[in-house]
Amino acid sequence: DAGVTQSPTHLIKTRGQQVTLRCSPISGHKSVSWYQQVLGQGPQFIFQYYEKEERGRGNFPDRFSARQFPNYSSELNVNALLLGDSALYLCASSLGGQGAVGANVLTFGAGSRLTVL
Amino acid sequence: GEDVEQSLFLSVREGDSSVINCTYTDSSSTYLYWYKQEPGAGLQLLTYIFSNMDMKQDQRLTVLLNKKDKHLSLRIADTQTGDSAIYFCAENTGRRALTFGSGTRLQVQP
């Protein structure tokens, strides 16, 4: 079975541009989360989606937005890029919902490495 | 506020045991996790422990949880060079987001 897949794996943008990152969850997983990992730090939570609805948002500006599609894949959009947006963007999927043991255990993809020049 | 703290670096010899420590602040955490990250890669889930457990063992990995002191540890038995990586502790408070520590870099010397 395929794990969490992300695209693109690497990309370079310039300040002020916009970027869209894509994520396909593990088959059967209905929840997708996005995290930003700046070099030398732990991942920081950006968004979580479950059944196409936003279920959580971290402390990020409105330049960051996301959505989840009917097939449970997701996109993360970042507008008006700043140098400080350079990071590894990680997508994670989980079963989601409540009740099942481990329903919220996250499986991460390999990430999309964004460099802003 | 939430804060997960880890020591930055640990060096061990191949074959020794490694113990990576973590402290967290949110007593309502329901699950606590250990992830491994190799250079240039994403996060690999190693193990997790539910908050009503004190210990969990999985092959070479042993997780100990002290809820009173909000302390979590990961013990790797018979550490191998392939275990060299950054290890992240994370807590899930039920708000559906994980809070990660800054990671502990484990260096295994042959």
PDB file of N, CA, C and O in Angstrom, chain A residues 23-80:
ATOM      1  N   CYS A  23      -1.059  16.748  -1.402  1.00  0.00           N
ATOM      2  CA  CYS A  23      -0.906  15.600  -0.516  1.00  0.00           C
ATOM      3  C   CYS A  23      -2.003  14.583  -0.791  1.00  0.00           C
ATOM      4  O   CYS A  23      -3.188  14.937  -0.890  1.00  0.00           O
ATOM      5  N   SER A  24      -1.601  13.312  -0.900  1.00  0.00           N
ATOM      6  CA  SER A  24      -2.567  12.214  -1.000  1.00  0.00           C
ATOM      7  C   SER A  24      -2.419  11.331   0.228  1.00  0.00           C
ATOM      8  O   SER A  24      -1.322  10.821   0.494  1.00  0.00           O
ATOM      9  N   PRO A  25      -3.500  11.148   0.977  1.00  0.00           N
ATOM     10  CA  PRO A  25      -3.399  10.368   2.213  1.00  0.00           C
ATOM     11  C   PRO A  25      -3.359   8.869   1.933  1.00  0.00           C
ATOM     12  O   PRO A  25      -3.575   8.424   0.806  1.00  0.00           O
ATOM     13  N   ILE A  26      -3.084   8.130   2.980  1.00  0.00           N
ATOM     14  CA  ILE A  26      -3.166   6.678   2.903  1.00  0.00           C
ATOM     15  C   ILE A  26      -4.621   6.293   2.595  1.00  0.00           C
ATOM     16  O   ILE A  26      -5.557   6.921   3.120  1.00  0.00           O
ATOM     17  N   SER A  27      -4.786   5.276   1.757  1.00  0.00           N
ATOM     18  CA  SER A  27      -6.131   4.834   1.421  1.00  0.00           C
ATOM     19  C   SER A  27      -6.912   4.478   2.681  1.00  0.00           C
ATOM     20  O   SER A  27      -6.431   3.735   3.544  1.00  0.00           O
ATOM     21  N   GLY A  28      -8.113   5.057   2.791  1.00  0.00           N
ATOM     22  CA  GLY A  28      -8.948   4.805   3.963  1.00  0.00           C
ATOM     23  C   GLY A  28      -8.828   5.865   5.035  1.00  0.00           C
ATOM     24  O   GLY A  28      -9.654   5.917   5.949  1.00  0.00           O
ATOM     25  N   HIS A  29      -7.800   6.693   4.950  1.00  0.00           N
ATOM     26  CA  HIS A  29      -7.644   7.788   5.908  1.00  0.00           C
ATOM     27  C   HIS A  29      -8.467   8.983   5.453  1.00  0.00           C
ATOM     28  O   HIS A  29      -8.398   9.393   4.296  1.00  0.00           O
ATOM     29  N   LYS A  30      -9.212   9.551   6.385  1.00  0.00           N
ATOM     30  CA  LYS A  30     -10.108  10.655   6.043  1.00  0.00           C
ATOM     31  C   LYS A  30      -9.623  12.000   6.563  1.00  0.00           C
ATOM     32  O   LYS A  30     -10.223  13.024   6.270  1.00  0.00           O
ATOM     33  N   SER A  31      -8.559  11.984   7.343  1.00  0.00           N
ATOM     34  CA  SER A  31      -8.055  13.224   7.934  1.00  0.00           C
ATOM     35  C   SER A  31      -6.658  13.523   7.404  1.00  0.00           C
ATOM     36  O   SER A  31      -5.821  12.625   7.293  1.00  0.00           O
ATOM     37  N   VAL A  32      -6.436  14.798   7.086  1.00  0.00           N
ATOM     38  CA  VAL A  32      -5.126  15.254   6.618  1.00  0.00           C
ATOM     39  C   VAL A  32      -4.707  16.458   7.456  1.00  0.00           C
ATOM     40  O   VAL A  32      -5.518  17.354   7.720  1.00  0.00           O
ATOM     41  N   SER A  33      -3.453  16.453   7.860  1.00  0.00           N
ATOM     42  CA  SER A  33      -2.891  17.569   8.612  1.00  0.00           C
ATOM     43  C   SER A  33      -1.650  18.089   7.905  1.00  0.00           C
ATOM     44  O   SER A  33      -0.952  17.321   7.234  1.00  0.00           O
ATOM     45  N   TRP A  34      -1.391  19.371   8.076  1.00  0.00           N
ATOM     46  CA  TRP A  34      -0.199  19.998   7.507  1.00  0.00           C
ATOM     47  C   TRP A  34       0.659  20.569   8.627  1.00  0.00           C
ATOM     48  O   TRP A  34       0.142  21.184   9.572  1.00  0.00           O
ATOM     49  N   TYR A  35       1.981  20.374   8.476  1.00  0.00           N
ATOM     50  CA  TYR A  35       2.942  20.895   9.436  1.00  0.00           C
ATOM     51  C   TYR A  35       4.080  21.577   8.678  1.00  0.00           C
ATOM     52  O   TYR A  35       4.443  21.162   7.581  1.00  0.00           O
ATOM     53  N   GLN A  36       4.640  22.607   9.305  1.00  0.00           N
ATOM     54  CA  GLN A  36       5.811  23.298   8.768  1.00  0.00           C
ATOM     55  C   GLN A  36       7.013  22.977   9.649  1.00  0.00           C
ATOM     56  O   GLN A  36       6.932  23.114  10.873  1.00  0.00           O
ATOM     57  N   GLN A  37       8.107  22.557   9.026  1.00  0.00           N
ATOM     58  CA  GLN A  37       9.318  22.284   9.790  1.00  0.00           C
ATOM     59  C   GLN A  37      10.454  23.148   9.268  1.00  0.00           C
ATOM     60  O   GLN A  37      10.999  22.905   8.193  1.00  0.00           O
ATOM     61  N   VAL A  38      10.798  24.145  10.044  1.00  0.00           N
ATOM     62  CA  VAL A  38      11.931  24.998   9.731  1.00  0.00           C
ATOM     63  C   VAL A  38      13.202  24.264  10.151  1.00  0.00           C
ATOM     64  O   VAL A  38      13.201  23.511  11.141  1.00  0.00           O
ATOM     65  N   LEU A  39      14.270  24.482   9.417  1.00  0.00           N
ATOM     66  CA  LEU A  39      15.531  23.788   9.665  1.00  0.00           C
ATOM     67  C   LEU A  39      15.961  23.903  11.128  1.00  0.00           C
ATOM     68  O   LEU A  39      15.998  24.994  11.690  1.00  0.00           O
ATOM     69  N   GLY A  40      16.220  22.759  11.736  1.00  0.00           N
ATOM     70  CA  GLY A  40      16.704  22.739  13.106  1.00  0.00           C
ATOM     71  C   GLY A  40      15.617  22.755  14.174  1.00  0.00           C
ATOM     72  O   GLY A  40      15.930  22.789  15.365  1.00  0.00           O
ATOM     73  N   GLN A  41      14.359  22.735  13.751  1.00  0.00           N
ATOM     74  CA  GLN A  41      13.264  22.782  14.710  1.00  0.00           C
ATOM     75  C   GLN A  41      12.316  21.610  14.505  1.00  0.00           C
ATOM     76  O   GLN A  41      12.381  20.900  13.502  1.00  0.00           O
ATOM     77  N   GLY A  42      11.428  21.428  15.463  1.00  0.00           N
ATOM     78  CA  GLY A  42      10.388  20.430  15.314  1.00  0.00           C
ATOM     79  C   GLY A  42       9.256  20.966  14.443  1.00  0.00           C
ATOM     80  O   GLY A  42       9.125  22.178  14.249  1.00  0.00           O
ATOM     81  N   PRO A  43       8.434  20.082  13.910  1.00  0.00           N
ATOM     82  CA  PRO A  43       7.307  20.522  13.075  1.00  0.00           C
ATOM     83  C   PRO A  43       6.302  21.359  13.866  1.00  0.00           C
ATOM     84  O   PRO A  43       6.071  21.105  15.042  1.00  0.00           O
ATOM     85  N   GLN A  44       5.722  22.341  13.175  1.00  0.00           N
ATOM     86  CA  GLN A  44       4.695  23.204  13.757  1.00  0.00           C
ATOM     87  C   GLN A  44       3.379  22.981  13.012  1.00  0.00           C
ATOM     88  O   GLN A  44       3.349  22.988  11.781  1.00  0.00           O
ATOM     89  N   PHE A  45       2.314  22.829  13.762  1.00  0.00           N
ATOM     90  CA  PHE A  45       1.000  22.541  13.201  1.00  0.00           C
ATOM     91  C   PHE A  45       0.444  23.735  12.427  1.00  0.00           C
ATOM     92  O   PHE A  45       0.451  24.871  12.932  1.00  0.00           O
ATOM     93  N   ILE A  46      -0.056  23.454  11.199  1.00  0.00           N
ATOM     94  CA  ILE A  46      -0.665  24.515  10.404  1.00  0.00           C
ATOM     95  C   ILE A  46      -2.180  24.321  10.319  1.00  0.00           C
ATOM     96  O   ILE A  46      -2.959  25.197  10.688  1.00  0.00           O
ATOM     97  N   PHE A  47      -2.608  23.160   9.782  1.00  0.00           N
ATOM     98  CA  PHE A  47      -4.036  22.879   9.593  1.00  0.00           C
ATOM     99  C   PHE A  47      -4.315  21.403   9.799  1.00  0.00           C
ATOM    100  O   PHE A  47      -3.456  20.565   9.614  1.00  0.00           O
ATOM    101  N   GLN A  48      -5.586  21.118  10.150  1.00  0.00           N
ATOM    102  CA  GLN A  48      -6.101  19.769  10.051  1.00  0.00           C
ATOM    103  C   GLN A  48      -7.460  19.794   9.387  1.00  0.00           C
ATOM    104  O   GLN A  48      -8.296  20.657   9.694  1.00  0.00           O
ATOM    105  N   TYR A  49      -7.682  18.848   8.481  1.00  0.00           N
ATOM    106  CA  TYR A  49      -8.964  18.686   7.808  1.00  0.00           C
ATOM    107  C   TYR A  49      -9.483  17.271   8.017  1.00  0.00           C
ATOM    108  O   TYR A  49      -8.707  16.313   8.047  1.00  0.00           O
ATOM    109  N   TYR A  50     -10.792  17.181   8.183  1.00  0.00           N
ATOM    110  CA  TYR A  50     -11.448  15.882   8.312  1.00  0.00           C
ATOM    111  C   TYR A  50     -12.753  15.948   7.554  1.00  0.00           C
ATOM    112  O   TYR A  50     -13.560  16.856   7.781  1.00  0.00           O
ATOM    113  N   GLU A  51     -12.958  15.010   6.665  1.00  0.00           N
ATOM    114  CA  GLU A  51     -14.173  14.984   5.853  1.00  0.00           C
ATOM    115  C   GLU A  51     -14.427  16.346   5.208  1.00  0.00           C
ATOM    116  O   GLU A  51     -15.560  16.863   5.221  1.00  0.00           O
ATOM    117  N   LYS A  52     -13.373  16.937   4.670  1.00  0.00           N
ATOM    118  CA  LYS A  52     -13.424  18.182   3.900  1.00  0.00           C
ATOM    119  C   LYS A  52     -13.660  19.428   4.753  1.00  0.00           C
ATOM    120  O   LYS A  52     -13.750  20.526   4.209  1.00  0.00           O
ATOM    121  N   GLU A  53     -13.736  19.266   6.040  1.00  0.00           N
ATOM    122  CA  GLU A  53     -13.944  20.436   6.906  1.00  0.00           C
ATOM    123  C   GLU A  53     -12.684  20.732   7.728  1.00  0.00           C
ATOM    124  O   GLU A  53     -12.029  19.806   8.208  1.00  0.00           O
ATOM    125  N   GLU A  54     -12.405  22.006   7.915  1.00  0.00           N
ATOM    126  CA  GLU A  54     -11.267  22.387   8.747  1.00  0.00           C
ATOM    127  C   GLU A  54     -11.601  22.085  10.206  1.00  0.00           C
ATOM    128  O   GLU A  54     -12.611  22.544  10.739  1.00  0.00           O
ATOM    129  N   ARG A  55     -10.723  21.317  10.847  1.00  0.00           N
ATOM    130  CA  ARG A  55     -10.952  20.938  12.244  1.00  0.00           C
ATOM    131  C   ARG A  55      -9.961  21.611  13.193  1.00  0.00           C
ATOM    132  O   ARG A  55     -10.166  21.573  14.402  1.00  0.00           O
ATOM    133  N   GLY A  56      -8.932  22.209  12.650  1.00  0.00           N
ATOM    134  CA  GLY A  56      -7.962  22.860  13.509  1.00  0.00           C
ATOM    135  C   GLY A  56      -7.047  23.751  12.688  1.00  0.00           C
ATOM    136  O   GLY A  56      -6.786  23.490  11.519  1.00  0.00           O
ATOM    137  N   ARG A  57      -6.585  24.815  13.314  1.00  0.00           N
ATOM    138  CA  ARG A  57      -5.686  25.762  12.648  1.00  0.00           C
ATOM    139  C   ARG A  57      -4.635  26.199  13.652  1.00  0.00           C
ATOM    140  O   ARG A  57      -4.980  26.558  14.792  1.00  0.00           O
ATOM    141  N   GLY A  58      -3.386  26.184  13.226  1.00  0.00           N
ATOM    142  CA  GLY A  58      -2.303  26.638  14.081  1.00  0.00           C
ATOM    143  C   GLY A  58      -2.112  28.141  13.969  1.00  0.00           C
ATOM    144  O   GLY A  58      -2.890  28.849  13.329  1.00  0.00           O
ATOM    145  N   ASN A  59      -1.051  28.625  14.584  1.00  0.00           N
ATOM    146  CA  ASN A  59      -0.778  30.057  14.643  1.00  0.00           C
ATOM    147  C   ASN A  59      -0.005  30.507  13.405  1.00  0.00           C
ATOM    148  O   ASN A  59       1.193  30.819  13.481  1.00  0.00           O
ATOM    149  N   PHE A  60      -0.668  30.514  12.285  1.00  0.00           N
ATOM    150  CA  PHE A  60      -0.075  30.941  11.028  1.00  0.00           C
ATOM    151  C   PHE A  60      -0.945  32.043  10.419  1.00  0.00           C
ATOM    152  O   PHE A  60      -2.151  32.081  10.632  1.00  0.00           O
ATOM    153  N   PRO A  61      -0.300  32.949   9.651  1.00  0.00           N
ATOM    154  CA  PRO A  61      -1.074  34.062   9.073  1.00  0.00           C
ATOM    155  C   PRO A  61      -2.052  33.590   8.000  1.00  0.00           C
ATOM    156  O   PRO A  61      -1.988  32.471   7.519  1.00  0.00           O
ATOM    157  N   ASP A  62      -2.930  34.517   7.617  1.00  0.00           N
ATOM    158  CA  ASP A  62      -3.965  34.201   6.632  1.00  0.00           C
ATOM    159  C   ASP A  62      -3.406  33.918   5.244  1.00  0.00           C
ATOM    160  O   ASP A  62      -4.151  33.487   4.355  1.00  0.00           O
ATOM    161  N   ARG A  63      -2.115  34.181   5.051  1.00  0.00           N
ATOM    162  CA  ARG A  63      -1.486  33.840   3.762  1.00  0.00           C
ATOM    163  C   ARG A  63      -1.495  32.324   3.536  1.00  0.00           C
ATOM    164  O   ARG A  63      -1.333  31.861   2.422  1.00  0.00           O
ATOM    165  N   PHE A  64      -1.642  31.599   4.616  1.00  0.00           N
ATOM    166  CA  PHE A  64      -1.690  30.132   4.537  1.00  0.00           C
ATOM    167  C   PHE A  64      -3.157  29.693   4.479  1.00  0.00           C
ATOM    168  O   PHE A  64      -3.984  30.122   5.298  1.00  0.00           O
ATOM    169  N   SER A  65      -3.459  28.841   3.506  1.00  0.00           N
ATOM    170  CA  SER A  65      -4.810  28.291   3.403  1.00  0.00           C
ATOM    171  C   SER A  65      -4.709  26.862   2.905  1.00  0.00           C
ATOM    172  O   SER A  65      -3.681  26.435   2.363  1.00  0.00           O
ATOM    173  N   ALA A  66      -5.760  26.113   3.094  1.00  0.00           N
ATOM    174  CA  ALA A  66      -5.763  24.717   2.663  1.00  0.00           C
ATOM    175  C   ALA A  66      -7.186  24.293   2.350  1.00  0.00           C
ATOM    176  O   ALA A  66      -8.155  24.984   2.690  1.00  0.00           O
ATOM    177  N   ARG A  67      -7.266  23.150   1.705  1.00  0.00           N
ATOM    178  CA  ARG A  67      -8.573  22.560   1.474  1.00  0.00           C
ATOM    179  C   ARG A  67      -8.411  21.052   1.308  1.00  0.00           C
ATOM    180  O   ARG A  67      -7.320  20.573   0.998  1.00  0.00           O
ATOM    181  N   GLN A  68      -9.509  20.353   1.497  1.00  0.00           N
ATOM    182  CA  GLN A  68      -9.517  18.908   1.316  1.00  0.00           C
ATOM    183  C   GLN A  68     -10.597  18.562   0.311  1.00  0.00           C
ATOM    184  O   GLN A  68     -11.692  19.115   0.352  1.00  0.00           O
ATOM    185  N   PHE A  69     -10.282  17.639  -0.568  1.00  0.00           N
ATOM    186  CA  PHE A  69     -11.168  17.285  -1.669  1.00  0.00           C
ATOM    187  C   PHE A  69     -11.999  16.037  -1.320  1.00  0.00           C
ATOM    188  O   PHE A  69     -11.692  15.331  -0.362  1.00  0.00           O
ATOM    189  N   PRO A  70     -13.043  15.758  -2.119  1.00  0.00           N
ATOM    190  CA  PRO A  70     -13.890  14.587  -1.825  1.00  0.00           C
ATOM    191  C   PRO A  70     -13.115  13.276  -1.761  1.00  0.00           C
ATOM    192  O   PRO A  70     -13.546  12.340  -1.074  1.00  0.00           O
ATOM    193  N   ASN A  71     -11.985  13.174  -2.458  1.00  0.00           N
ATOM    194  CA  ASN A  71     -11.199  11.938  -2.394  1.00  0.00           C
ATOM    195  C   ASN A  71     -10.203  11.968  -1.223  1.00  0.00           C
ATOM    196  O   ASN A  71      -9.334  11.107  -1.132  1.00  0.00           O
ATOM    197  N   TYR A  72     -10.346  12.979  -0.359  1.00  0.00           N
ATOM    198  CA  TYR A  72      -9.549  13.153   0.868  1.00  0.00           C
ATOM    199  C   TYR A  72      -8.133  13.675   0.629  1.00  0.00           C
ATOM    200  O   TYR A  72      -7.419  13.913   1.591  1.00  0.00           O
ATOM    201  N   SER A  73      -7.761  13.896  -0.626  1.00  0.00           N
ATOM    202  CA  SER A  73      -6.480  14.549  -0.864  1.00  0.00           C
ATOM    203  C   SER A  73      -6.583  16.011  -0.434  1.00  0.00           C
ATOM    204  O   SER A  73      -7.689  16.518  -0.180  1.00  0.00           O
ATOM    205  N   SER A  74      -5.441  16.675  -0.355  1.00  0.00           N
ATOM    206  CA  SER A  74      -5.447  18.034   0.188  1.00  0.00           C
ATOM    207  C   SER A  74      -4.421  18.896  -0.512  1.00  0.00           C
ATOM    208  O   SER A  74      -3.436  18.392  -1.080  1.00  0.00           O
ATOM    209  N   GLU A  75      -4.659  20.180  -0.498  1.00  0.00           N
ATOM    210  CA  GLU A  75      -3.704  21.172  -0.992  1.00  0.00           C
ATOM    211  C   GLU A  75      -3.452  22.208   0.094  1.00  0.00           C
ATOM    212  O   GLU A  75      -4.385  22.594   0.818  1.00  0.00           O
ATOM    213  N   LEU A  76      -2.207  22.633   0.182  1.00  0.00           N
ATOM    214  CA  LEU A  76      -1.819  23.743   1.039  1.00  0.00           C
ATOM    215  C   LEU A  76      -1.359  24.873   0.132  1.00  0.00           C
ATOM    216  O   LEU A  76      -0.511  24.663  -0.729  1.00  0.00           O
ATOM    217  N   ASN A  77      -1.922  26.049   0.311  1.00  0.00           N
ATOM    218  CA  ASN A  77      -1.552  27.222  -0.471  1.00  0.00           C
ATOM    219  C   ASN A  77      -0.903  28.261   0.435  1.00  0.00           C
ATOM    220  O   ASN A  77      -1.378  28.512   1.549  1.00  0.00           O
ATOM    221  N   VAL A  78       0.154  28.848  -0.073  1.00  0.00           N
ATOM    222  CA  VAL A  78       0.796  29.940   0.653  1.00  0.00           C
ATOM    223  C   VAL A  78       0.956  31.102  -0.327  1.00  0.00           C
ATOM    224  O   VAL A  78       1.569  30.946  -1.398  1.00  0.00           O
ATOM    225  N   ASN A  79       0.375  32.239   0.013  1.00  0.00           N
ATOM    226  CA  ASN A  79       0.457  33.432  -0.827  1.00  0.00           C
ATOM    227  C   ASN A  79       1.538  34.381  -0.322  1.00  0.00           C
ATOM    228  O   ASN A  79       1.959  34.310   0.838  1.00  0.00           O
ATOM    229  N   ALA A  80       1.942  35.283  -1.219  1.00  0.00           N
ATOM    230  CA  ALA A  80       2.871  36.358  -0.843  1.00  0.00           C
ATOM    231  C   ALA A  80       4.043  35.817  -0.041  1.00  0.00           C
ATOM    232  O   ALA A  80       4.295  36.238   1.099  1.00  0.00           O
TER     233      ALA A  80
END
